[in-house]
Each structure stands twice: as structure tokens, then as C-alpha cells.
């Protein structure tokens, strides 16, 4: 982030751990059930259970790099928030009651209110996000969000009825020069309690080929 080039690189990398992706012993929700369930708006915040887990595949469409990340609920707190164990690596992050990751040293990508419940079609709000790169750089994002409605979406984990949230705004380095416009789209599926797909595009000062990353759910197991 001390140079524009490193900031732009970190913007690619930072989305890999997103809002900012298994299990025996309990009945997991199935993909077919999730896809068949109709969503009623407004939609309230999810209720987590110990053992709920989600495996995500992060992909950089320009470089071809990809990474798989698993998040498992290890404890649920009185306010509805949850502690997550990350794999591989064993890092830990906190998840708010509204399914937003709280920034810390293990959270390379985190948004304060990327999701803001109850979700209602047409609702608008502002989100502040951050992404951290491999060189220790930090990129900040500020976006106007809009809940656009419900649509069907397919990921590696199956087909889901999901609520689409569009984010448009700007990204900038925490220090130094650089920045530009960005756009991000999230699909939140109530049946699995999390975002099932995220697509990000950002440009350096609005020029050049946009950084393009995608994160999608490939496996999950959740308790009712």
C-alpha cells in the first residue's frame, strides 16, 4: 500500500477471505431443500449453532489463483454473535449477529454492515469494509448498499434462493496515494445463514483492467 501497485495487488488478495467459505452428528441442510425454499421479505438475522460450518472457494479471475477456506462456529454468544475457527491455519474471527465478520489480524476481508437486517427490498445503507494484502497493506472500502430483491443462484454447494445486495463505492489505501471505484454484489441465502456468493470488481483510479474476484460456497452443514 506504500505504492499504488501494491495497493492494487492487495485489493485482489484481500477479498479471498470474505464478509470479508461439513459434518457428522447432526442433520445438515441439503442443497435441494435450500433451493426449493421460498424467501419472504423482510428477512430477519440468522441464528447460529455450534458446529455450523461453511467452506468457500475464493478465486482471482485475472491471475487464476484460488484458495479454499472453511469457517466453523465454535461458540455462540448471548447477543447472537459467534466465534469462528478458520481452516486451514487455525485462525479465529468473530461473526456479528448480522453475519458480518469483525476485523482482526485473521480477517483479511471484513465489512462492518455488508448485511443489515432485517433485509427489505429497496433498503439502502452504507458499509465500511477493509481488506488486507500479503505485504501487510490495508485497503479501505466505503460503499452504498441496496437490497435489490430475491433470485435463484447456483454455486458449488447447490442451488439457492438468495437475497441480492449490491454495493457501489470507492476503495482507497489506508495510507498513501491510490484508490478508485468498486462494485460488489452479495447473495445471502437464509437457508444456510450466510452469503453464498460474492463478486467484486475494482479499478485503480478508474482505469485499466478491473481487479475481479469471486467467493462462493462449495460445502456447508448447518443446524436448524
PDB file of N, CA and C in Angstrom, residues 9-101:
ATOM      1  N   UNK A   9      -2.557  -4.716  -5.847  1.00  0.00           N
ATOM      2  CA  UNK A   9      -2.365  -6.144  -5.641  1.00  0.00           C
ATOM      3  C   UNK A   9      -3.098  -6.615  -4.405  1.00  0.00           C
ATOM      4  N   UNK A  10      -3.043  -5.818  -3.325  1.00  0.00           N
ATOM      5  CA  UNK A  10      -3.692  -6.229  -2.092  1.00  0.00           C
ATOM      6  C   UNK A  10      -5.189  -6.273  -2.247  1.00  0.00           C
ATOM      7  N   UNK A  11      -5.716  -5.450  -3.165  1.00  0.00           N
ATOM      8  CA  UNK A  11      -7.151  -5.458  -3.372  1.00  0.00           C
ATOM      9  C   UNK A  11      -7.591  -6.793  -3.950  1.00  0.00           C
ATOM     10  N   UNK A  12      -6.743  -7.396  -4.815  1.00  0.00           N
ATOM     11  CA  UNK A  12      -7.024  -8.733  -5.321  1.00  0.00           C
ATOM     12  C   UNK A  12      -7.046  -9.732  -4.176  1.00  0.00           C
ATOM     13  N   UNK A  13      -5.987  -9.672  -3.372  1.00  0.00           N
ATOM     14  CA  UNK A  13      -5.760 -10.679  -2.349  1.00  0.00           C
ATOM     15  C   UNK A  13      -6.778 -10.563  -1.233  1.00  0.00           C
ATOM     16  N   UNK A  14      -7.164  -9.310  -0.898  1.00  0.00           N
ATOM     17  CA  UNK A  14      -7.960  -9.085   0.288  1.00  0.00           C
ATOM     18  C   UNK A  14      -9.316  -9.727   0.252  1.00  0.00           C
ATOM     19  N   UNK A  15      -9.890  -9.934  -0.930  1.00  0.00           N
ATOM     20  CA  UNK A  15     -11.222 -10.492  -0.996  1.00  0.00           C
ATOM     21  C   UNK A  15     -11.245 -11.989  -0.740  1.00  0.00           C
ATOM     22  N   UNK A  16     -10.058 -12.611  -0.627  1.00  0.00           N
ATOM     23  CA  UNK A  16     -10.013 -14.066  -0.574  1.00  0.00           C
ATOM     24  C   UNK A  16     -10.672 -14.628   0.672  1.00  0.00           C
ATOM     25  N   UNK A  17     -10.719 -13.837   1.767  1.00  0.00           N
ATOM     26  CA  UNK A  17     -11.267 -14.416   2.985  1.00  0.00           C
ATOM     27  C   UNK A  17     -12.633 -13.856   3.290  1.00  0.00           C
ATOM     28  N   UNK A  18     -13.341 -13.166   2.441  1.00  0.00           N
ATOM     29  CA  UNK A  18     -14.610 -12.538   2.634  1.00  0.00           C
ATOM     30  C   UNK A  18     -15.498 -12.882   3.785  1.00  0.00           C
ATOM     31  N   UNK A  19     -16.569 -11.186   3.943  1.00  0.00           N
ATOM     32  CA  UNK A  19     -17.524 -10.860   4.630  1.00  0.00           C
ATOM     33  C   UNK A  19     -17.580 -11.675   4.833  1.00  0.00           C
ATOM     34  N   UNK A  20     -14.975 -10.103   4.314  1.00  0.00           N
ATOM     35  CA  UNK A  20     -14.995 -10.160   4.082  1.00  0.00           C
ATOM     36  C   UNK A  20     -15.227 -11.045   3.799  1.00  0.00           C
ATOM     37  N   UNK A  21     -15.665 -19.345   3.664  1.00  0.00           N
ATOM     38  CA  UNK A  21     -16.310 -20.246   2.889  1.00  0.00           C
ATOM     39  C   UNK A  21     -15.415 -21.476   3.201  1.00  0.00           C
ATOM     40  N   UNK A  22     -19.706 -28.814   7.010  1.00  0.00           N
ATOM     41  CA  UNK A  22     -19.263 -30.095   6.657  1.00  0.00           C
ATOM     42  C   UNK A  22     -19.906 -30.947   7.687  1.00  0.00           C
ATOM     43  N   UNK A  23     -20.983 -32.292   7.902  1.00  0.00           N
ATOM     44  CA  UNK A  23     -20.473 -32.578   9.221  1.00  0.00           C
ATOM     45  C   UNK A  23     -21.290 -33.713   9.740  1.00  0.00           C
ATOM     46  N   UNK A  24     -20.761 -34.604  10.580  1.00  0.00           N
ATOM     47  CA  UNK A  24     -21.475 -35.736  11.138  1.00  0.00           C
ATOM     48  C   UNK A  24     -22.086 -35.335  12.461  1.00  0.00           C
ATOM     49  N   UNK A  25     -23.092 -36.097  12.872  1.00  0.00           N
ATOM     50  CA  UNK A  25     -23.620 -35.869  14.202  1.00  0.00           C
ATOM     51  C   UNK A  25     -24.871 -35.029  14.235  1.00  0.00           C
ATOM     52  N   UNK A  26     -25.237 -34.370  13.098  1.00  0.00           N
ATOM     53  CA  UNK A  26     -26.490 -33.639  13.073  1.00  0.00           C
ATOM     54  C   UNK A  26     -26.979 -33.556  11.643  1.00  0.00           C
ATOM     55  N   UNK A  27     -28.258 -33.230  11.499  1.00  0.00           N
ATOM     56  CA  UNK A  27     -28.867 -33.182  10.173  1.00  0.00           C
ATOM     57  C   UNK A  27     -28.494 -31.891   9.491  1.00  0.00           C
ATOM     58  N   UNK A  28     -27.765 -31.975   8.397  1.00  0.00           N
ATOM     59  CA  UNK A  28     -27.357 -30.787   7.649  1.00  0.00           C
ATOM     60  C   UNK A  28     -28.433 -30.422   6.657  1.00  0.00           C
ATOM     61  N   UNK A  29     -28.586 -29.109   6.408  1.00  0.00           N
ATOM     62  CA  UNK A  29     -29.496 -28.654   5.374  1.00  0.00           C
ATOM     63  C   UNK A  29     -28.959 -29.095   4.032  1.00  0.00           C
ATOM     64  N   UNK A  30     -29.804 -29.527   3.129  1.00  0.00           N
ATOM     65  CA  UNK A  30     -29.364 -30.002   1.827  1.00  0.00           C
ATOM     66  C   UNK A  30     -29.519 -28.921   0.790  1.00  0.00           C
ATOM     67  N   UNK A  31     -28.746 -29.039  -0.298  1.00  0.00           N
ATOM     68  CA  UNK A  31     -28.798 -28.044  -1.357  1.00  0.00           C
ATOM     69  C   UNK A  31     -30.172 -27.995  -1.992  1.00  0.00           C
ATOM     70  N   UNK A  32     -30.783 -29.164  -2.200  1.00  0.00           N
ATOM     71  CA  UNK A  32     -32.082 -29.176  -2.858  1.00  0.00           C
ATOM     72  C   UNK A  32     -33.127 -28.492  -2.000  1.00  0.00           C
ATOM     73  N   UNK A  33     -33.054 -28.710  -0.682  1.00  0.00           N
ATOM     74  CA  UNK A  33     -34.012 -28.059   0.208  1.00  0.00           C
ATOM     75  C   UNK A  33     -33.820 -26.558   0.195  1.00  0.00           C
ATOM     76  N   UNK A  34     -32.553 -26.129   0.185  1.00  0.00           N
ATOM     77  CA  UNK A  34     -32.271 -24.697   0.190  1.00  0.00           C
ATOM     78  C   UNK A  34     -32.790 -24.047  -1.070  1.00  0.00           C
ATOM     79  N   UNK A  35     -32.647 -24.736  -2.209  1.00  0.00           N
ATOM     80  CA  UNK A  35     -33.077 -24.155  -3.462  1.00  0.00           C
ATOM     81  C   UNK A  35     -34.586 -24.066  -3.572  1.00  0.00           C
ATOM     82  N   UNK A  36     -35.289 -25.006  -2.917  1.00  0.00           N
ATOM     83  CA  UNK A  36     -36.737 -25.053  -3.053  1.00  0.00           C
ATOM     84  C   UNK A  36     -37.436 -24.079  -2.117  1.00  0.00           C
ATOM     85  N   UNK A  37     -36.771 -23.670  -1.067  1.00  0.00           N
ATOM     86  CA  UNK A  37     -37.397 -22.815  -0.061  1.00  0.00           C
ATOM     87  C   UNK A  37     -37.629 -21.411  -0.605  1.00  0.00           C
ATOM     88  N   UNK A  38     -38.840 -20.918  -0.427  1.00  0.00           N
ATOM     89  CA  UNK A  38     -39.131 -19.558  -0.858  1.00  0.00           C
ATOM     90  C   UNK A  38     -38.753 -18.590   0.252  1.00  0.00           C
ATOM     91  N   UNK A  39     -38.314 -17.396  -0.139  1.00  0.00           N
ATOM     92  CA  UNK A  39     -37.879 -16.391   0.826  1.00  0.00           C
ATOM     93  C   UNK A  39     -38.943 -15.314   0.951  1.00  0.00           C
ATOM     94  N   UNK A  40     -39.284 -14.986   2.175  1.00  0.00           N
ATOM     95  CA  UNK A  40     -40.204 -13.894   2.429  1.00  0.00           C
ATOM     96  C   UNK A  40     -39.406 -12.707   2.951  1.00  0.00           C
ATOM     97  N   UNK A  41     -39.673 -11.528   2.402  1.00  0.00           N
ATOM     98  CA  UNK A  41     -39.041 -10.302   2.873  1.00  0.00           C
ATOM     99  C   UNK A  41     -40.055  -9.491   3.666  1.00  0.00           C
ATOM    100  N   UNK A  42     -39.637  -8.805   4.744  1.00  0.00           N
ATOM    101  CA  UNK A  42     -38.257  -8.705   5.221  1.00  0.00           C
ATOM    102  C   UNK A  42     -37.760 -10.008   5.835  1.00  0.00           C
ATOM    103  N   UNK A  43     -36.430 -10.189   5.796  1.00  0.00           N
ATOM    104  CA  UNK A  43     -35.785 -11.383   6.330  1.00  0.00           C
ATOM    105  C   UNK A  43     -34.987 -11.010   7.578  1.00  0.00           C
ATOM    106  N   UNK A  44     -35.226 -11.734   8.663  1.00  0.00           N
ATOM    107  CA  UNK A  44     -34.526 -11.456   9.916  1.00  0.00           C
ATOM    108  C   UNK A  44     -33.136 -12.085   9.935  1.00  0.00           C
ATOM    109  N   UNK A  45     -32.330 -11.670  10.902  1.00  0.00           N
ATOM    110  CA  UNK A  45     -30.964 -12.173  11.042  1.00  0.00           C
ATOM    111  C   UNK A  45     -30.973 -13.659  11.393  1.00  0.00           C
ATOM    112  N   UNK A  46     -29.909 -14.374  11.020  1.00  0.00           N
ATOM    113  CA  UNK A  46     -29.842 -15.819  11.280  1.00  0.00           C
ATOM    114  C   UNK A  46     -29.543 -16.136  12.743  1.00  0.00           C
ATOM    115  N   UNK A  47     -29.777 -17.390  13.113  1.00  0.00           N
ATOM    116  CA  UNK A  47     -29.424 -17.890  14.442  1.00  0.00           C
ATOM    117  C   UNK A  47     -28.385 -18.992  14.255  1.00  0.00           C
ATOM    118  N   UNK A  48     -27.185 -18.766  14.757  1.00  0.00           N
ATOM    119  CA  UNK A  48     -26.100 -19.732  14.588  1.00  0.00           C
ATOM    120  C   UNK A  48     -26.176 -20.826  15.638  1.00  0.00           C
ATOM    121  N   UNK A  49     -25.585 -21.974  15.308  1.00  0.00           N
ATOM    122  CA  UNK A  49     -25.475 -23.097  16.226  1.00  0.00           C
ATOM    123  C   UNK A  49     -24.029 -23.592  16.216  1.00  0.00           C
ATOM    124  N   UNK A  50     -23.550 -24.019  17.356  1.00  0.00           N
ATOM    125  CA  UNK A  50     -22.204 -24.583  17.420  1.00  0.00           C
ATOM    126  C   UNK A  50     -22.098 -25.765  16.457  1.00  0.00           C
ATOM    127  N   UNK A  51     -21.067 -25.758  15.635  1.00  0.00           N
ATOM    128  CA  UNK A  51     -20.885 -26.805  14.632  1.00  0.00           C
ATOM    129  C   UNK A  51     -21.291 -26.384  13.239  1.00  0.00           C
ATOM    130  N   UNK A  52     -22.099 -25.332  13.104  1.00  0.00           N
ATOM    131  CA  UNK A  52     -22.404 -24.812  11.764  1.00  0.00           C
ATOM    132  C   UNK A  52     -21.090 -24.528  11.047  1.00  0.00           C
ATOM    133  N   UNK A  53     -20.996 -24.900   9.780  1.00  0.00           N
ATOM    134  CA  UNK A  53     -19.756 -24.618   9.064  1.00  0.00           C
ATOM    135  C   UNK A  53     -20.001 -24.391   7.587  1.00  0.00           C
ATOM    136  N   UNK A  54     -19.089 -23.619   6.992  1.00  0.00           N
ATOM    137  CA  UNK A  54     -19.194 -23.215   5.595  1.00  0.00           C
ATOM    138  C   UNK A  54     -17.802 -23.272   4.971  1.00  0.00           C
ATOM    139  N   UNK A  55     -17.713 -23.829   3.775  1.00  0.00           N
ATOM    140  CA  UNK A  55     -16.448 -23.851   3.048  1.00  0.00           C
ATOM    141  C   UNK A  55     -16.608 -23.034   1.780  1.00  0.00           C
ATOM    142  N   UNK A  56     -15.726 -22.059   1.600  1.00  0.00           N
ATOM    143  CA  UNK A  56     -15.784 -21.142   0.470  1.00  0.00           C
ATOM    144  C   UNK A  56     -14.569 -21.316  -0.434  1.00  0.00           C
ATOM    145  N   UNK A  57     -14.780 -21.095  -1.721  1.00  0.00           N
ATOM    146  CA  UNK A  57     -13.695 -21.049  -2.697  1.00  0.00           C
ATOM    147  C   UNK A  57     -13.529 -19.612  -3.158  1.00  0.00           C
ATOM    148  N   UNK A  58     -12.353 -19.037  -2.895  1.00  0.00           N
ATOM    149  CA  UNK A  58     -12.023 -17.689  -3.363  1.00  0.00           C
ATOM    150  C   UNK A  58     -11.223 -17.805  -4.643  1.00  0.00           C
ATOM    151  N   UNK A  59     -11.564 -17.009  -5.669  1.00  0.00           N
ATOM    152  CA  UNK A  59     -10.875 -17.062  -6.958  1.00  0.00           C
ATOM    153  C   UNK A  59     -10.560 -15.661  -7.442  1.00  0.00           C
ATOM    154  N   UNK A  60      -9.341 -15.472  -7.933  1.00  0.00           N
ATOM    155  CA  UNK A  60      -8.938 -14.246  -8.616  1.00  0.00           C
ATOM    156  C   UNK A  60      -9.023 -14.538 -10.110  1.00  0.00           C
ATOM    157  N   UNK A  61      -9.981 -13.929 -10.779  1.00  0.00           N
ATOM    158  CA  UNK A  61     -10.245 -14.266 -12.169  1.00  0.00           C
ATOM    159  C   UNK A  61      -9.165 -13.769 -13.113  1.00  0.00           C
ATOM    160  N   UNK A  62      -8.352 -12.802 -12.690  1.00  0.00           N
ATOM    161  CA  UNK A  62      -7.275 -12.298 -13.543  1.00  0.00           C
ATOM    162  C   UNK A  62      -6.021 -13.164 -13.438  1.00  0.00           C
ATOM    163  N   UNK A  63      -5.624 -13.499 -12.232  1.00  0.00           N
ATOM    164  CA  UNK A  63      -4.390 -14.266 -12.041  1.00  0.00           C
ATOM    165  C   UNK A  63      -4.608 -15.771 -12.108  1.00  0.00           C
ATOM    166  N   UNK A  64      -5.854 -16.196 -11.916  1.00  0.00           N
ATOM    167  CA  UNK A  64      -6.137 -17.622 -11.883  1.00  0.00           C
ATOM    168  C   UNK A  64      -5.890 -18.261 -10.526  1.00  0.00           C
ATOM    169  N   UNK A  65      -5.485 -17.477  -9.530  1.00  0.00           N
ATOM    170  CA  UNK A  65      -5.235 -18.013  -8.193  1.00  0.00           C
ATOM    171  C   UNK A  65      -6.555 -18.331  -7.495  1.00  0.00           C
ATOM    172  N   UNK A  66      -6.515 -19.329  -6.612  1.00  0.00           N
ATOM    173  CA  UNK A  66      -7.708 -19.680  -5.845  1.00  0.00           C
ATOM    174  C   UNK A  66      -7.299 -20.225  -4.483  1.00  0.00           C
ATOM    175  N   UNK A  67      -8.235 -20.217  -3.560  1.00  0.00           N
ATOM    176  CA  UNK A  67      -7.965 -20.686  -2.202  1.00  0.00           C
ATOM    177  C   UNK A  67      -9.271 -21.133  -1.565  1.00  0.00           C
ATOM    178  N   UNK A  68      -9.226 -22.220  -0.814  1.00  0.00           N
ATOM    179  CA  UNK A  68     -10.399 -22.728  -0.112  1.00  0.00           C
ATOM    180  C   UNK A  68     -10.278 -22.415   1.376  1.00  0.00           C
ATOM    181  N   UNK A  69     -11.365 -21.923   1.960  1.00  0.00           N
ATOM    182  CA  UNK A  69     -11.385 -21.515   3.366  1.00  0.00           C
ATOM    183  C   UNK A  69     -12.617 -22.115   4.037  1.00  0.00           C
ATOM    184  N   UNK A  70     -12.433 -22.743   5.184  1.00  0.00           N
ATOM    185  CA  UNK A  70     -13.552 -23.289   5.952  1.00  0.00           C
ATOM    186  C   UNK A  70     -13.727 -22.485   7.237  1.00  0.00           C
ATOM    187  N   UNK A  71     -14.973 -22.179   7.563  1.00  0.00           N
ATOM    188  CA  UNK A  71     -15.307 -21.433   8.773  1.00  0.00           C
ATOM    189  C   UNK A  71     -16.275 -22.277   9.596  1.00  0.00           C
ATOM    190  N   UNK A  72     -15.921 -22.528  10.861  1.00  0.00           N
ATOM    191  CA  UNK A  72     -16.733 -23.377  11.729  1.00  0.00           C
ATOM    192  C   UNK A  72     -17.091 -22.629  13.006  1.00  0.00           C
ATOM    193  N   UNK A  73     -18.367 -22.643  13.378  1.00  0.00           N
ATOM    194  CA  UNK A  73     -18.819 -21.993  14.611  1.00  0.00           C
ATOM    195  C   UNK A  73     -18.381 -22.835  15.806  1.00  0.00           C
ATOM    196  N   UNK A  74     -17.590 -22.239  16.692  1.00  0.00           N
ATOM    197  CA  UNK A  74     -17.128 -22.938  17.897  1.00  0.00           C
ATOM    198  C   UNK A  74     -17.912 -22.539  19.139  1.00  0.00           C
ATOM    199  N   UNK A  75     -18.527 -21.358  19.112  1.00  0.00           N
ATOM    200  CA  UNK A  75     -19.364 -20.927  20.231  1.00  0.00           C
ATOM    201  C   UNK A  75     -20.293 -19.820  19.763  1.00  0.00           C
ATOM    202  N   UNK A  76     -21.456 -19.740  20.413  1.00  0.00           N
ATOM    203  CA  UNK A  76     -22.448 -18.708  20.112  1.00  0.00           C
ATOM    204  C   UNK A  76     -22.675 -17.897  21.381  1.00  0.00           C
ATOM    205  N   UNK A  77     -22.678 -16.573  21.252  1.00  0.00           N
ATOM    206  CA  UNK A  77     -22.768 -15.691  22.408  1.00  0.00           C
ATOM    207  C   UNK A  77     -24.207 -15.221  22.637  1.00  0.00           C
ATOM    208  N   UNK A  78     -24.442 -14.638  23.794  1.00  0.00           N
ATOM    209  CA  UNK A  78     -25.791 -14.238  24.188  1.00  0.00           C
ATOM    210  C   UNK A  78     -26.409 -13.223  23.240  1.00  0.00           C
ATOM    211  N   UNK A  79     -25.582 -12.382  22.608  1.00  0.00           N
ATOM    212  CA  UNK A  79     -26.113 -11.370  21.697  1.00  0.00           C
ATOM    213  C   UNK A  79     -26.346 -11.898  20.289  1.00  0.00           C
ATOM    214  N   UNK A  80     -26.135 -13.199  20.069  1.00  0.00           N
ATOM    215  CA  UNK A  80     -26.355 -13.790  18.752  1.00  0.00           C
ATOM    216  C   UNK A  80     -25.124 -13.854  17.882  1.00  0.00           C
ATOM    217  N   UNK A  81     -24.033 -13.236  18.306  1.00  0.00           N
ATOM    218  CA  UNK A  81     -22.788 -13.313  17.548  1.00  0.00           C
ATOM    219  C   UNK A  81     -22.140 -14.681  17.768  1.00  0.00           C
ATOM    220  N   UNK A  82     -21.106 -14.984  16.969  1.00  0.00           N
ATOM    221  CA  UNK A  82     -20.486 -16.303  17.044  1.00  0.00           C
ATOM    222  C   UNK A  82     -18.982 -16.204  16.841  1.00  0.00           C
ATOM    223  N   UNK A  83     -18.255 -17.172  17.413  1.00  0.00           N
ATOM    224  CA  UNK A  83     -16.818 -17.291  17.186  1.00  0.00           C
ATOM    225  C   UNK A  83     -16.586 -18.347  16.121  1.00  0.00           C
ATOM    226  N   UNK A  84     -15.703 -18.044  15.166  1.00  0.00           N
ATOM    227  CA  UNK A  84     -15.420 -18.951  14.062  1.00  0.00           C
ATOM    228  C   UNK A  84     -13.974 -19.414  14.105  1.00  0.00           C
ATOM    229  N   UNK A  85     -13.765 -20.694  13.830  1.00  0.00           N
ATOM    230  CA  UNK A  85     -12.431 -21.249  13.630  1.00  0.00           C
ATOM    231  C   UNK A  85     -12.199 -21.359  12.131  1.00  0.00           C
ATOM    232  N   UNK A  86     -11.069 -20.826  11.653  1.00  0.00           N
ATOM    233  CA  UNK A  86     -10.757 -20.836  10.231  1.00  0.00           C
ATOM    234  C   UNK A  86      -9.828 -21.991   9.898  1.00  0.00           C
ATOM    235  N   UNK A  87     -10.059 -22.591   8.741  1.00  0.00           N
ATOM    236  CA  UNK A  87      -9.167 -23.643   8.288  1.00  0.00           C
ATOM    237  C   UNK A  87      -8.919 -23.520   6.795  1.00  0.00           C
ATOM    238  N   UNK A  88      -7.725 -23.848   6.338  1.00  0.00           N
ATOM    239  CA  UNK A  88      -6.598 -24.291   7.156  1.00  0.00           C
ATOM    240  C   UNK A  88      -5.946 -23.114   7.886  1.00  0.00           C
ATOM    241  N   UNK A  89      -5.136 -23.406   8.860  1.00  0.00           N
ATOM    242  CA  UNK A  89      -4.387 -22.359   9.543  1.00  0.00           C
ATOM    243  C   UNK A  89      -4.772 -22.155  10.987  1.00  0.00           C
ATOM    244  N   UNK A  90      -6.046 -22.387  11.328  1.00  0.00           N
ATOM    245  CA  UNK A  90      -6.460 -22.293  12.713  1.00  0.00           C
ATOM    246  C   UNK A  90      -6.696 -20.900  13.247  1.00  0.00           C
ATOM    247  N   UNK A  91      -6.812 -19.887  12.368  1.00  0.00           N
ATOM    248  CA  UNK A  91      -7.126 -18.547  12.831  1.00  0.00           C
ATOM    249  C   UNK A  91      -8.544 -18.464  13.368  1.00  0.00           C
ATOM    250  N   UNK A  92      -8.839 -17.406  14.089  1.00  0.00           N
ATOM    251  CA  UNK A  92     -10.175 -17.223  14.655  1.00  0.00           C
ATOM    252  C   UNK A  92     -10.685 -15.821  14.350  1.00  0.00           C
ATOM    253  N   UNK A  93     -11.989 -15.735  14.064  1.00  0.00           N
ATOM    254  CA  UNK A  93     -12.640 -14.448  13.852  1.00  0.00           C
ATOM    255  C   UNK A  93     -13.992 -14.466  14.552  1.00  0.00           C
ATOM    256  N   UNK A  94     -14.541 -13.283  14.744  1.00  0.00           N
ATOM    257  CA  UNK A  94     -15.867 -13.144  15.325  1.00  0.00           C
ATOM    258  C   UNK A  94     -16.855 -12.749  14.238  1.00  0.00           C
ATOM    259  N   UNK A  95     -18.024 -13.336  14.303  1.00  0.00           N
ATOM    260  CA  UNK A  95     -19.104 -13.063  13.361  1.00  0.00           C
ATOM    261  C   UNK A  95     -20.217 -12.367  14.123  1.00  0.00           C
ATOM    262  N   UNK A  96     -20.653 -11.193  13.649  1.00  0.00           N
ATOM    263  CA  UNK A  96     -21.729 -10.487  14.338  1.00  0.00           C
ATOM    264  C   UNK A  96     -23.042 -11.234  14.167  1.00  0.00           C
ATOM    265  N   UNK A  97     -24.042 -10.822  14.910  1.00  0.00           N
ATOM    266  CA  UNK A  97     -25.361 -11.448  14.795  1.00  0.00           C
ATOM    267  C   UNK A  97     -25.979 -11.205  13.428  1.00  0.00           C
ATOM    268  N   UNK A  98     -25.410 -10.255  12.657  1.00  0.00           N
ATOM    269  CA  UNK A  98     -25.894  -9.971  11.309  1.00  0.00           C
ATOM    270  C   UNK A  98     -24.991 -10.577  10.229  1.00  0.00           C
ATOM    271  N   UNK A  99     -24.203 -11.590  10.603  1.00  0.00           N
ATOM    272  CA  UNK A  99     -23.379 -12.341   9.645  1.00  0.00           C
ATOM    273  C   UNK A  99     -22.260 -11.521   9.028  1.00  0.00           C
ATOM    274  N   UNK A 100     -21.789 -10.503   9.743  1.00  0.00           N
ATOM    275  CA  UNK A 100     -20.660  -9.702   9.272  1.00  0.00           C
ATOM    276  C   UNK A 100     -19.415 -10.031  10.089  1.00  0.00           C
ATOM    277  N   UNK A 101     -18.288 -10.217   9.405  1.00  0.00           N
ATOM    278  CA  UNK A 101     -17.038 -10.547  10.075  1.00  0.00           C
ATOM    279  C   UNK A 101     -16.444  -9.295  10.715  1.00  0.00           C
TER     280      UNK A 101
END
